[in-house]
């Protein structure tokens, strides 16, 4: 029944969207909430600190876990049916669990604090940017949530009789269970909860989140609970399922430990509402309270919801599209919406934030950003920020430089001022170089360059970003020293980073450095195996790995030399030197045939970052551009849809959505660090890009698409920039941001 109701609900929401004209009304937050997309339909503001998300992945046997990993990396899955609360401060589109704590749950009837028992099925589920609602059928409670940038708000509409609001501090996606909560007065509690160990990384320190929670009505009574473990030696005998919950009916001063919580009990009239505000901080409870008081001085749910909607609409309106189908508009604006979730701000309203890898508290006068999934986002998300939101991109770059000043290293996969070292490479270099090469230069480039040289030249295991740099610097590649050490994947990322570093060095007049790092960036050639026509791991003795299966890893099973993919997913992953790769593969025809075979044989994986640029590589060979235009159109139609499973896999904090958004605009930043875009057939007949005249020559550029009448036209015949025919299929960033009108003239399909 839930499946039918949810499908009807989404259909109704979509029908309502089509009656509107604002970009915000084309967003369907349920896209990507199944099929491993790991997005969620929770309420938040653009790049906001706070998100309030329905939590339905624990608490009931009906909420099935990931079949492969046994755990969830998302607080919400569309396929699940039992709601166990609202999680505060969540991650979107990530592949590992963390955050999603401070679970807020309304119930009615007898008090129950065991999350395995109090969960409820739900119906009437709806979501729009900045708002989510459902109806809990077990309790006849309507729930609604919204948010300001740092503070969440919930509104619960209760049935007549005894009702309760629970704050569960023991459960969530984080591996940490320790917490403390204390009563401030009848309507307010405060406390702290431990978070951390993202992706189960042992190197990452845990960190606290502080909260202040207020209810809009004085409760009839309130109290705490604590999970009581059975006796015996903890490490040996602990069994959570064998324990019980002890409820404290009278407030003591405070309670602390693992698996604790607080409750409020209300005697309600039919249809009575209680609003709950949750302010948070990563600095202190005092800051959490100040965030709450400054952003939500009173619990005005409707005003907060409308303000969040306006913020989203303002950001989404930087691009206006016309033509295309209604579903295509939903896919486009939902993709842009996903790109505006992370990185998100970290600082409190007073500017304070926790310094990188430190207990020090610092203060900033501008936005301090966090959640840098850089192995993913260096490929397209930051390029979109540079184009549409240059002020924010500059602040993100300045944040990264400050992280280096605070910790001694640029971020790799940073989470709330803690480095997880997840994934590989040196991804801050392409992000900052790309920003610099596109003319955004209001940051300390000398300190950034110092950081890049440090990570590129520091030897050995002490190099946090390039732990196998000894081999790389000495040999020009990373040999396979352990069976599953991702050596080829590591080296390919180093080549990309070194090429962008060479570009930056050349821009800064550092010719010797430019020559050195450019030469290093060509070391990928060591891995090319003529026998298989793919990259292949190299053993410490200099010989290729034998036996070798270039398809091993296709289903994410462990694979010598490659991370989350196979040799075919990585063999064209050198966008900085495609001419060199063409020569290595025996010329243009051999290159085209081999690349086409990746798609013909089903080896291409649109969810895998190393190969997401593959469709665009045909455009580097004259006469083969049509293949790019054909493939991109087909991939968009097949894998990006207006459905809960409408992302082809993990969104990677907006990167997979970014592929779709750029592609639908008719351009793609194929190689980070190169200030240009590969042009493909746009999805829409007219696209208006609003630009910031503080940074760019034009305040807007209009893209028009002209098709022959009554003819299926999917291929580009000609592109004109302000009336002048463009030579080829690449458009520079300077030309794009200085133009008034770009016209695509299409021709019939081949």
XYZ file of C-alpha atoms in Angstrom:
750
model
C 0.000 0.000 0.000
C 2.817 2.419 0.845
C 4.306 1.992 -2.641
C 0.970 2.903 -4.263
C 0.416 5.867 -1.979
C 3.939 7.194 -2.465
C 3.704 6.818 -6.236
C 0.400 8.692 -6.272
C 1.879 11.335 -3.989
C 4.841 11.934 -6.276
C 2.563 12.005 -9.309
C 0.419 14.666 -7.650
C 3.447 16.705 -6.680
C 4.749 16.459 -10.236
C 1.363 17.515 -11.623
C 1.423 20.546 -9.366
C 4.953 21.369 -10.498
C 3.877 21.554 -14.100
C 1.266 24.193 -13.304
C 4.024 26.480 -12.033
C 6.757 28.446 -13.719
C 9.350 28.973 -10.994
C 12.478 26.777 -11.214
C 11.975 25.646 -7.601
C 8.692 24.035 -8.615
C 10.480 21.712 -11.032
C 12.561 20.086 -8.292
C 11.592 16.553 -7.288
C 13.622 15.774 -4.113
C 12.708 12.087 -4.406
C 14.963 11.635 -7.454
C 17.958 9.587 -6.378
C 16.378 8.221 -3.200
C 16.675 4.635 -4.423
C 18.881 2.772 -6.929
C 21.872 3.618 -4.688
C 21.526 7.338 -5.416
C 21.814 8.095 -1.654
C 20.097 11.473 -1.929
C 17.266 12.278 0.457
C 14.109 14.434 0.373
C 14.917 16.336 3.557
C 14.479 20.062 4.164
C 17.453 22.425 3.977
C 18.594 25.735 2.512
C 21.104 25.993 -0.338
C 24.493 24.873 0.997
C 23.052 25.131 4.482
C 24.591 23.777 7.650
C 21.276 22.239 8.769
C 19.240 19.612 7.008
C 16.211 17.821 8.472
C 15.650 14.468 6.833
C 13.185 11.600 7.263
C 15.011 8.606 8.737
C 13.730 5.215 7.581
C 16.754 2.931 7.371
C 16.800 1.548 10.922
C 14.332 0.424 13.522
C 12.334 -2.225 11.673
C 13.062 -5.502 9.855
C 11.019 -4.049 6.969
C 13.678 -1.377 6.456
C 16.071 -3.522 4.470
C 19.750 -2.705 4.542
C 22.063 -2.418 1.566
C 22.261 -5.948 0.141
C 25.977 -5.708 -0.568
C 27.425 -3.817 2.396
C 24.947 -4.564 5.170
C 24.737 -0.893 6.162
C 23.213 2.328 4.928
C 25.072 5.409 3.736
C 21.880 7.439 3.554
C 19.240 8.278 6.181
C 16.376 7.631 3.755
C 15.525 5.100 1.077
C 12.371 5.397 -1.005
C 12.026 1.601 -0.945
C 11.671 1.489 2.837
C 8.398 1.881 4.686
C 8.958 2.497 8.417
C 9.764 5.995 9.703
C 11.749 6.296 12.942
C 12.270 10.046 13.148
C 13.888 13.102 11.614
C 17.677 13.171 11.457
C 19.491 16.495 11.740
C 22.637 17.410 9.756
C 22.869 14.875 6.959
C 25.029 14.047 3.962
C 23.651 13.810 0.427
C 24.863 11.427 -2.235
C 27.741 9.805 -0.359
C 28.858 6.187 -0.355
C 29.678 5.790 3.343
C 27.739 6.284 6.580
C 28.132 9.153 9.030
C 26.181 12.079 10.508
C 22.341 11.807 10.478
C 21.839 11.970 14.231
C 19.638 13.830 16.770
C 16.602 11.758 15.762
C 13.334 13.566 16.483
C 10.224 11.375 16.622
C 6.568 12.128 17.505
C 4.360 9.318 18.814
C 0.949 9.029 20.475
C -0.505 6.772 23.181
C 1.739 5.025 25.662
C 5.332 6.196 25.937
C 7.748 3.952 24.017
C 11.450 4.774 23.643
C 12.760 1.640 21.897
C 13.398 2.690 18.290
C 12.743 -0.883 17.143
C 9.197 -0.584 18.439
C 8.103 3.021 17.987
C 8.608 3.254 14.193
C 5.540 3.929 12.060
C 4.483 3.421 8.480
C 3.482 6.591 6.699
C 1.531 8.053 3.781
C 0.863 11.429 2.117
C 4.603 11.953 1.670
C 5.550 15.146 -0.176
C 8.733 17.151 -0.571
C 9.775 20.403 -2.186
C 13.017 22.345 -1.634
C 13.046 23.433 2.003
C 10.020 21.352 3.032
C 9.061 17.732 3.719
C 5.888 16.203 5.157
C 4.290 12.829 5.831
C 1.461 11.297 7.888
C 2.277 8.583 10.447
C -0.460 5.989 10.121
C 0.370 4.238 13.403
C -0.215 7.426 15.375
C -2.425 9.651 13.156
C 0.219 12.384 13.356
C 1.007 14.783 10.526
C 4.689 15.718 10.477
C 6.311 18.643 8.634
C 9.867 19.987 8.634
C 11.748 22.965 7.246
C 14.992 24.793 8.012
C 16.993 27.979 8.089
C 20.723 27.662 7.268
C 21.702 26.490 10.779
C 18.431 25.601 12.502
C 15.772 22.972 11.854
C 12.077 23.284 12.612
C 9.399 20.598 12.827
C 5.630 20.948 13.156
C 3.642 18.012 14.482
C -0.167 17.944 14.279
C -1.373 15.547 16.978
C -4.561 13.578 17.610
C -6.536 14.090 20.810
C -4.979 12.608 23.936
C -1.493 11.799 25.160
C 1.333 12.445 22.689
C 5.101 12.469 22.972
C 8.132 13.961 21.264
C 11.296 11.869 21.503
C 14.902 12.922 20.926
C 16.963 9.782 20.356
C 20.686 10.448 20.755
C 21.833 6.842 20.470
C 20.880 6.010 16.888
C 21.890 7.471 13.546
C 24.319 6.729 10.743
C 27.406 7.658 12.712
C 29.319 4.858 14.403
C 29.441 6.831 17.640
C 26.761 6.443 20.333
C 28.035 8.665 23.157
C 25.936 11.699 24.095
C 24.843 14.022 26.897
C 21.567 15.876 27.366
C 20.329 18.160 30.139
C 17.214 20.148 30.936
C 17.437 23.945 30.713
C 13.769 24.683 31.472
C 10.360 23.150 30.795
C 10.550 23.746 27.036
C 14.286 23.546 26.325
C 17.020 20.945 26.479
C 20.636 21.134 25.387
C 23.415 18.647 24.880
C 26.073 17.146 22.688
C 26.521 14.018 20.582
C 29.658 12.364 19.202
C 29.984 11.916 15.431
C 32.715 10.720 13.109
C 34.611 7.751 11.659
C 33.268 8.418 8.171
C 33.636 5.357 5.930
C 34.863 3.482 9.024
C 38.232 5.220 8.673
C 40.326 4.736 11.776
C 42.464 7.810 11.163
C 39.600 10.263 11.458
C 39.022 11.779 14.890
C 35.520 11.835 16.326
C 33.982 15.225 16.936
C 31.009 16.632 18.860
C 27.871 18.292 17.586
C 26.159 20.598 20.102
C 22.426 21.216 20.109
C 19.686 23.233 21.733
C 16.119 21.990 21.280
C 12.950 23.928 22.084
C 9.292 22.937 22.002
C 6.571 25.538 21.504
C 4.345 24.249 24.310
C 5.170 23.348 27.900
C 4.868 19.574 28.288
C 2.736 17.767 30.813
C 5.868 15.894 31.841
C 9.333 15.123 30.511
C 12.283 12.895 31.227
C 15.230 10.893 29.969
C 15.938 7.348 28.960
C 19.069 5.250 28.847
C 19.744 1.866 27.322
C 20.757 -0.652 29.985
C 23.265 -3.219 28.825
C 23.351 -6.709 30.301
C 26.059 -7.611 32.783
C 29.326 -9.256 31.906
C 32.531 -8.241 30.282
C 31.567 -5.513 27.799
C 33.903 -6.422 24.954
C 32.995 -10.099 25.167
C 29.403 -10.320 26.304
C 27.720 -7.134 25.124
C 24.588 -7.803 23.110
C 22.465 -4.776 22.445
C 19.397 -6.815 21.615
C 19.524 -8.346 25.104
C 19.383 -4.989 26.871
C 16.442 -2.862 27.997
C 15.594 0.827 28.121
C 15.243 2.487 31.507
C 12.982 5.550 31.566
C 13.615 8.339 34.062
C 10.273 9.977 34.778
C 11.799 12.860 36.685
C 14.499 15.045 35.268
C 17.796 14.881 37.020
C 20.301 17.583 36.171
C 21.509 15.695 33.089
C 22.217 12.257 31.688
C 25.145 11.001 29.650
C 26.396 7.777 28.119
C 25.709 5.568 25.142
C 22.168 5.320 23.758
C 20.482 8.042 25.798
C 17.526 10.225 24.923
C 14.912 12.678 26.151
C 11.121 12.843 25.862
C 8.320 15.378 26.250
C 4.731 14.323 26.932
C 1.735 16.488 25.957
C -2.004 16.309 26.540
C -3.338 17.572 23.194
C -6.644 18.602 21.743
C -7.558 17.135 18.350
C -5.465 18.790 15.634
C -3.225 20.655 18.069
C 0.240 21.502 16.768
C 3.559 21.585 18.570
C 6.590 23.092 16.868
C 10.125 21.948 17.648
C 13.251 23.972 16.874
C 16.722 22.460 16.764
C 19.764 24.701 16.709
C 23.162 23.078 16.237
C 26.820 24.045 16.286
C 30.183 22.324 15.987
C 31.677 24.854 18.415
C 29.550 25.025 21.588
C 26.076 24.836 23.080
C 26.190 28.618 23.503
C 26.680 28.969 19.763
C 23.897 26.477 19.050
C 21.601 28.647 21.154
C 22.749 31.826 19.424
C 22.166 30.225 16.019
C 18.655 29.340 17.136
C 17.865 32.763 18.545
C 19.271 34.702 15.583
C 17.794 32.584 12.785
C 14.510 31.535 14.396
C 13.627 33.976 17.196
C 10.154 32.443 17.200
C 8.774 29.157 15.857
C 7.032 30.525 12.739
C 6.930 27.422 10.566
C 5.133 28.888 7.551
C 7.439 31.900 7.318
C 10.536 29.697 7.576
C 9.260 27.356 4.890
C 8.576 30.255 2.502
C 11.981 31.791 3.179
C 13.702 28.492 2.369
C 11.701 28.198 -0.842
C 12.748 31.702 -1.907
C 16.421 30.972 -1.255
C 16.207 27.888 -3.436
C 14.328 29.647 -6.204
C 16.824 32.505 -6.273
C 19.747 30.080 -6.654
C 18.047 27.831 -9.203
C 17.024 30.848 -11.276
C 20.637 31.466 -12.269
C 19.706 29.232 -15.221
C 16.354 29.471 -16.998
C 15.410 26.822 -19.547
C 12.689 26.712 -22.189
C 11.572 23.867 -24.412
C 12.251 20.242 -23.682
C 9.727 18.069 -21.897
C 8.382 18.720 -18.421
C 10.223 15.654 -17.122
C 13.481 16.967 -18.578
C 13.002 20.245 -16.720
C 12.449 18.290 -13.498
C 15.623 16.274 -14.067
C 17.596 19.433 -14.846
C 16.504 21.540 -11.889
C 16.679 18.616 -9.480
C 20.236 18.024 -10.646
C 21.154 21.664 -10.001
C 19.424 21.384 -6.608
C 21.615 18.397 -5.729
C 24.720 20.368 -6.738
C 23.806 23.094 -4.232
C 23.768 20.892 -1.120
C 27.529 20.345 -0.609
C 29.978 21.810 0.167
C 27.927 23.518 2.882
C 28.698 26.238 5.397
C 30.250 25.358 8.740
C 30.533 28.622 10.659
C 28.005 29.756 13.263
C 26.183 33.086 13.026
C 29.011 34.682 15.015
C 31.577 33.398 12.491
C 33.133 30.761 14.746
C 34.102 27.311 13.472
C 36.368 24.417 14.523
C 39.772 24.631 12.859
C 40.955 21.807 10.617
C 42.282 18.806 12.589
C 42.445 20.898 15.745
C 40.583 21.775 18.933
C 41.154 25.445 18.184
C 38.126 27.645 17.527
C 38.640 30.284 14.857
C 36.476 33.088 13.475
C 35.763 33.996 9.862
C 34.095 37.000 8.256
C 32.907 35.011 5.242
C 31.541 31.543 4.659
C 33.673 28.660 5.869
C 32.748 25.548 3.897
C 32.884 21.848 4.734
C 32.141 18.419 3.194
C 34.784 18.428 0.458
C 34.303 15.209 -1.493
C 37.020 16.393 -3.839
C 37.815 13.161 -5.710
C 34.268 13.502 -7.022
C 33.600 17.214 -7.209
C 36.816 18.345 -8.912
C 35.414 16.944 -12.156
C 32.398 19.227 -12.637
C 30.738 20.589 -9.495
C 33.313 23.291 -8.777
C 33.270 24.272 -12.446
C 29.532 24.940 -12.088
C 30.160 26.963 -8.940
C 32.760 28.997 -10.835
C 30.313 29.691 -13.656
C 27.143 30.448 -11.699
C 28.206 31.294 -8.143
C 31.762 32.710 -8.380
C 31.624 34.403 -4.976
C 30.966 31.044 -3.298
C 33.594 29.225 -5.340
C 36.183 31.776 -4.241
C 35.139 31.308 -0.620
C 35.421 27.535 -1.072
C 38.943 27.957 -2.438
C 39.899 30.298 0.410
C 38.495 27.733 2.860
C 40.730 25.049 1.354
C 43.776 27.290 1.679
C 42.875 28.014 5.308
C 42.598 24.265 5.923
C 46.184 23.938 4.697
C 47.300 26.746 7.007
C 45.566 25.066 9.951
C 46.573 21.441 9.358
C 49.557 21.477 7.012
C 47.700 19.722 4.165
C 45.090 20.542 1.586
C 41.802 18.659 2.057
C 41.184 15.349 0.306
C 37.801 14.157 1.652
C 37.162 16.557 4.535
C 34.165 16.267 6.820
C 33.395 18.958 9.417
C 37.062 19.929 9.834
C 38.252 16.329 10.032
C 40.128 14.585 7.227
C 38.951 11.086 6.317
C 41.567 10.485 3.559
C 38.871 8.599 1.662
C 39.531 7.875 -2.026
C 42.806 8.792 -3.711
C 44.775 11.500 -5.413
C 45.592 15.134 -4.737
C 42.266 16.660 -5.783
C 42.615 20.170 -4.353
C 45.128 20.976 -7.102
C 42.714 20.603 -10.061
C 39.945 22.461 -8.195
C 42.047 25.511 -7.403
C 43.935 25.501 -10.699
C 40.685 25.343 -12.663
C 39.345 28.290 -10.671
C 42.544 30.271 -11.310
C 42.657 29.480 -15.024
C 39.081 30.740 -15.402
C 40.006 34.137 -14.035
C 38.796 33.925 -10.448
C 41.954 34.935 -8.599
C 40.945 36.652 -5.380
C 42.781 34.211 -3.123
C 46.287 33.563 -1.833
C 47.765 31.723 -4.805
C 51.268 31.685 -3.324
C 50.143 29.745 -0.251
C 48.102 27.422 -2.451
C 51.132 26.789 -4.645
C 53.263 26.120 -1.571
C 50.725 23.498 -0.459
C 50.725 21.875 -3.910
C 54.507 21.641 -4.058
C 54.504 20.088 -0.584
C 52.099 17.301 -1.525
C 53.751 16.757 -4.909
C 57.292 16.398 -3.494
C 57.032 15.138 0.096
C 58.260 11.531 0.167
C 56.914 8.399 1.687
C 54.097 7.423 3.987
C 54.229 10.757 5.821
C 52.677 12.351 2.721
C 48.981 12.290 3.654
C 47.778 13.008 0.127
C 50.249 10.844 -1.802
C 51.293 8.029 0.555
C 53.107 6.131 -2.227
C 54.948 9.182 -3.530
C 58.388 7.550 -3.145
C 57.672 5.080 -5.915
C 55.840 7.634 -8.001
C 58.688 10.157 -7.936
C 61.395 7.544 -8.520
C 59.718 5.321 -11.100
C 57.099 7.541 -12.695
C 54.373 5.106 -11.641
C 53.144 3.276 -8.537
C 53.825 -0.471 -8.543
C 51.418 -3.000 -7.075
C 52.949 -3.809 -3.682
C 49.823 -5.294 -2.090
C 47.109 -7.275 -3.794
C 44.437 -4.590 -3.505
C 46.380 -1.350 -3.093
C 44.677 0.687 -5.868
C 48.096 1.538 -7.263
C 46.990 2.369 -10.825
C 44.098 4.485 -9.573
C 46.461 6.388 -7.283
C 48.941 7.103 -10.042
C 46.309 8.241 -12.543
C 45.075 10.797 -10.025
C 48.655 11.986 -9.437
C 49.132 12.440 -13.190
C 45.997 14.570 -13.371
C 47.085 16.632 -10.369
C 50.598 17.096 -11.759
C 49.295 18.231 -15.128
C 47.100 20.876 -13.511
C 50.032 21.860 -11.290
C 52.141 22.296 -14.424
C 49.446 24.518 -15.925
C 49.383 26.629 -12.784
C 53.173 26.818 -12.606
C 53.293 27.980 -16.209
C 50.676 30.648 -15.477
C 52.776 31.870 -12.547
C 55.954 32.000 -14.635
C 57.570 29.029 -12.872
C 58.878 27.418 -16.045
C 61.116 24.767 -14.468
C 58.305 23.526 -12.247
C 55.943 23.547 -15.209
C 58.283 21.378 -17.253
C 58.942 19.008 -14.350
C 55.308 18.348 -13.478
C 54.183 18.178 -17.088
C 56.747 15.446 -17.696
C 55.533 13.592 -14.615
C 51.944 13.812 -15.844
C 52.830 11.666 -18.882
C 53.882 8.687 -16.777
C 50.514 7.043 -17.418
C 52.110 5.543 -20.533
C 53.970 3.069 -18.316
C 50.689 1.326 -17.535
C 49.541 0.751 -21.121
C 49.522 -2.909 -22.074
C 49.465 -3.491 -25.840
C 48.462 -7.100 -25.169
C 45.136 -6.074 -23.650
C 44.811 -2.522 -24.951
C 44.190 -1.250 -21.418
C 46.067 0.032 -18.427
C 47.474 -2.811 -16.343
C 49.070 -2.958 -12.876
C 52.869 -3.130 -12.712
C 54.655 -5.351 -10.185
C 57.646 -4.132 -8.113
C 60.000 -5.927 -10.531
C 58.707 -3.760 -13.381
C 56.685 -6.497 -15.087
C 52.967 -6.359 -15.734
C 50.643 -8.224 -13.370
C 49.948 -11.764 -14.600
C 47.363 -13.216 -14.834
C 45.290 -10.161 -15.636
C 41.592 -9.706 -16.336
C 40.719 -6.178 -17.524
C 37.066 -6.734 -16.564
C 37.744 -7.646 -12.947
C 36.163 -4.990 -10.720
C 33.213 -4.381 -13.026
C 30.834 -5.096 -10.149
C 32.910 -3.273 -7.542
C 34.553 -6.455 -6.280
C 38.168 -6.056 -5.081
C 40.508 -5.569 -8.009
C 44.324 -5.403 -8.014
C 45.453 -1.906 -8.913
C 42.042 -0.316 -9.438
C 39.605 1.300 -7.032
C 35.851 0.839 -7.543
C 36.115 -0.160 -11.167
C 38.009 -2.130 -13.771
C 40.735 -1.391 -16.285
C 38.216 -0.243 -18.898
C 36.859 2.365 -16.486
C 40.355 3.832 -16.133
C 42.150 3.354 -19.460
C 40.920 6.662 -20.940
C 41.182 8.507 -17.603
C 43.890 10.901 -18.787
C 41.822 13.834 -20.099
C 44.905 16.059 -19.919
C 46.713 14.188 -22.722
C 44.264 12.602 -25.143
C 46.587 13.276 -28.124
C 49.273 11.261 -26.337
C 46.824 8.465 -25.576
C 45.698 8.397 -29.223
C 49.288 7.924 -30.318
C 49.840 5.262 -27.646
C 46.833 3.318 -28.931
C 48.013 3.361 -32.528
C 46.277 6.372 -34.016
C 42.864 7.957 -34.327
C 41.004 5.025 -35.855
C 42.296 2.557 -33.285
C 41.487 5.020 -30.503
C 37.939 5.611 -31.762
C 37.279 1.895 -32.251
C 38.565 1.055 -28.777
C 36.615 3.869 -27.118
C 33.440 2.965 -29.004
C 33.844 -0.640 -27.866
C 33.606 0.550 -24.251
C 30.034 1.654 -24.962
C 29.126 -1.174 -27.351
C 30.232 -3.821 -24.845
C 28.570 -2.210 -21.845
C 31.827 -1.371 -20.075
C 30.980 2.296 -19.562
C 29.763 3.187 -16.059
C 28.140 6.612 -15.835
C 28.261 6.415 -12.029
C 32.045 6.009 -11.917
C 33.998 9.270 -11.843
C 37.126 8.111 -13.717
C 35.116 7.434 -16.876
C 32.311 10.006 -16.796
C 34.169 12.103 -19.370
C 34.476 9.199 -21.845
C 31.531 10.196 -24.113
C 33.127 13.597 -24.705
C 36.475 12.259 -25.904
C 35.186 11.608 -29.428
C 34.868 15.368 -29.867
C 38.645 15.690 -29.842
C 38.806 13.931 -33.208
C 37.493 15.798 -36.225
C 34.617 14.013 -37.872
C 33.817 11.897 -34.804
C 32.016 14.571 -32.769
C 28.654 13.073 -33.682
C 29.438 10.109 -31.458
C 29.629 12.392 -28.423
C 26.350 14.057 -29.338
C 24.627 10.705 -29.856
C 25.967 9.032 -26.706
C 25.273 11.919 -24.341
C 21.674 12.169 -25.559
C 21.180 8.425 -25.096
C 22.788 8.324 -21.639
C 20.645 11.201 -20.407
C 17.448 9.562 -21.657
C 18.295 6.151 -20.205
C 19.841 6.968 -16.845
C 18.428 10.325 -15.679
C 14.674 10.249 -15.134
C 11.939 11.858 -13.063
C 11.618 8.864 -10.723
C 13.000 7.913 -7.285
C 15.533 5.720 -9.108
C 16.284 8.493 -11.579
C 19.984 8.719 -10.806
C 22.122 5.851 -12.112
C 23.883 5.396 -8.764
C 25.593 7.234 -5.934
C 25.286 10.986 -6.583
C 28.699 11.670 -4.988
C 27.692 14.967 -3.368
C 26.221 16.277 -6.608
C 28.855 15.139 -9.123
C 26.657 12.679 -11.040
C 23.881 15.268 -11.082
C 26.490 17.732 -12.326
C 27.219 15.498 -15.319
C 23.555 15.640 -16.290
C 23.140 19.390 -15.701
C 26.151 20.375 -17.791
C 25.219 17.871 -20.502
C 21.664 19.176 -20.720
C 23.061 22.712 -21.055
C 24.999 21.597 -24.141
C 28.522 21.854 -22.691
C 30.855 19.908 -20.443
C 34.164 20.776 -18.687
C 35.911 17.689 -20.003
C 39.319 18.312 -18.428
C 39.719 20.137 -15.092
C 42.310 22.884 -15.437
C 41.501 23.528 -19.102
C 39.349 26.661 -19.200
C 37.000 25.433 -21.906
C 33.915 23.317 -22.512
C 33.205 20.565 -25.016
C 29.950 21.356 -26.832
C 27.197 18.815 -27.327
C 23.546 19.004 -28.338
C 21.543 20.904 -25.685
C 18.392 19.363 -24.255
C 16.449 22.626 -24.314
C 15.617 25.043 -27.110
C 16.611 28.093 -25.065
C 18.861 28.423 -22.032
C 19.531 31.705 -20.241
C 22.593 31.718 -17.994
C 22.706 34.613 -15.562
C 26.278 35.700 -14.880
C 27.787 37.869 -12.177
C 29.058 41.082 -13.878
C 31.479 41.525 -10.991
C 33.478 38.671 -12.491
C 32.376 38.326 -16.105
C 31.958 40.612 -19.112
C 28.332 39.650 -19.682
C 25.523 39.673 -17.161
C 23.794 36.886 -19.051
C 24.290 34.675 -22.065
C 21.396 33.203 -24.016
C 21.796 29.851 -25.725
C 19.381 29.252 -28.614
C 18.947 25.965 -30.429
C 17.652 26.031 -34.011
C 16.345 22.806 -35.528
C 15.140 22.140 -39.083
C 11.363 22.101 -39.257
C 9.676 18.702 -38.965
C 12.975 16.829 -38.911
C 14.534 14.861 -36.059
C 17.713 16.856 -35.474
C 20.159 15.660 -32.818
C 23.520 16.661 -34.240
C 25.302 19.984 -34.345
C 25.816 21.543 -37.768
C 27.246 24.839 -36.572
C 27.706 26.923 -33.431
C 27.703 30.718 -33.587
C 28.960 32.976 -30.819
C 27.475 36.451 -31.168
C 26.977 35.740 -34.865
C 30.465 34.380 -35.571
C 30.874 30.721 -36.483
C 32.886 28.767 -33.936
C 35.743 26.677 -35.254
C 35.352 23.206 -33.775
C 33.432 21.944 -30.756
C 35.263 23.603 -27.875
C 34.240 26.928 -26.337
C 36.542 28.788 -23.987
C 35.319 29.938 -20.598
C 36.246 33.493 -21.544
C 34.179 33.303 -24.728
C 31.218 31.801 -22.902
C 31.172 34.411 -20.153
C 31.786 37.265 -22.555
C 29.078 36.362 -25.052
C 25.546 37.662 -25.345
C 24.143 34.902 -27.531
C 25.286 31.428 -28.517
C 23.338 29.669 -31.253
C 23.411 25.935 -31.924
C 22.206 25.077 -35.420
C 21.276 21.419 -35.620
C 21.106 19.029 -38.537
C 19.179 15.795 -39.061
C 20.372 12.624 -37.359
C 22.927 10.509 -39.170
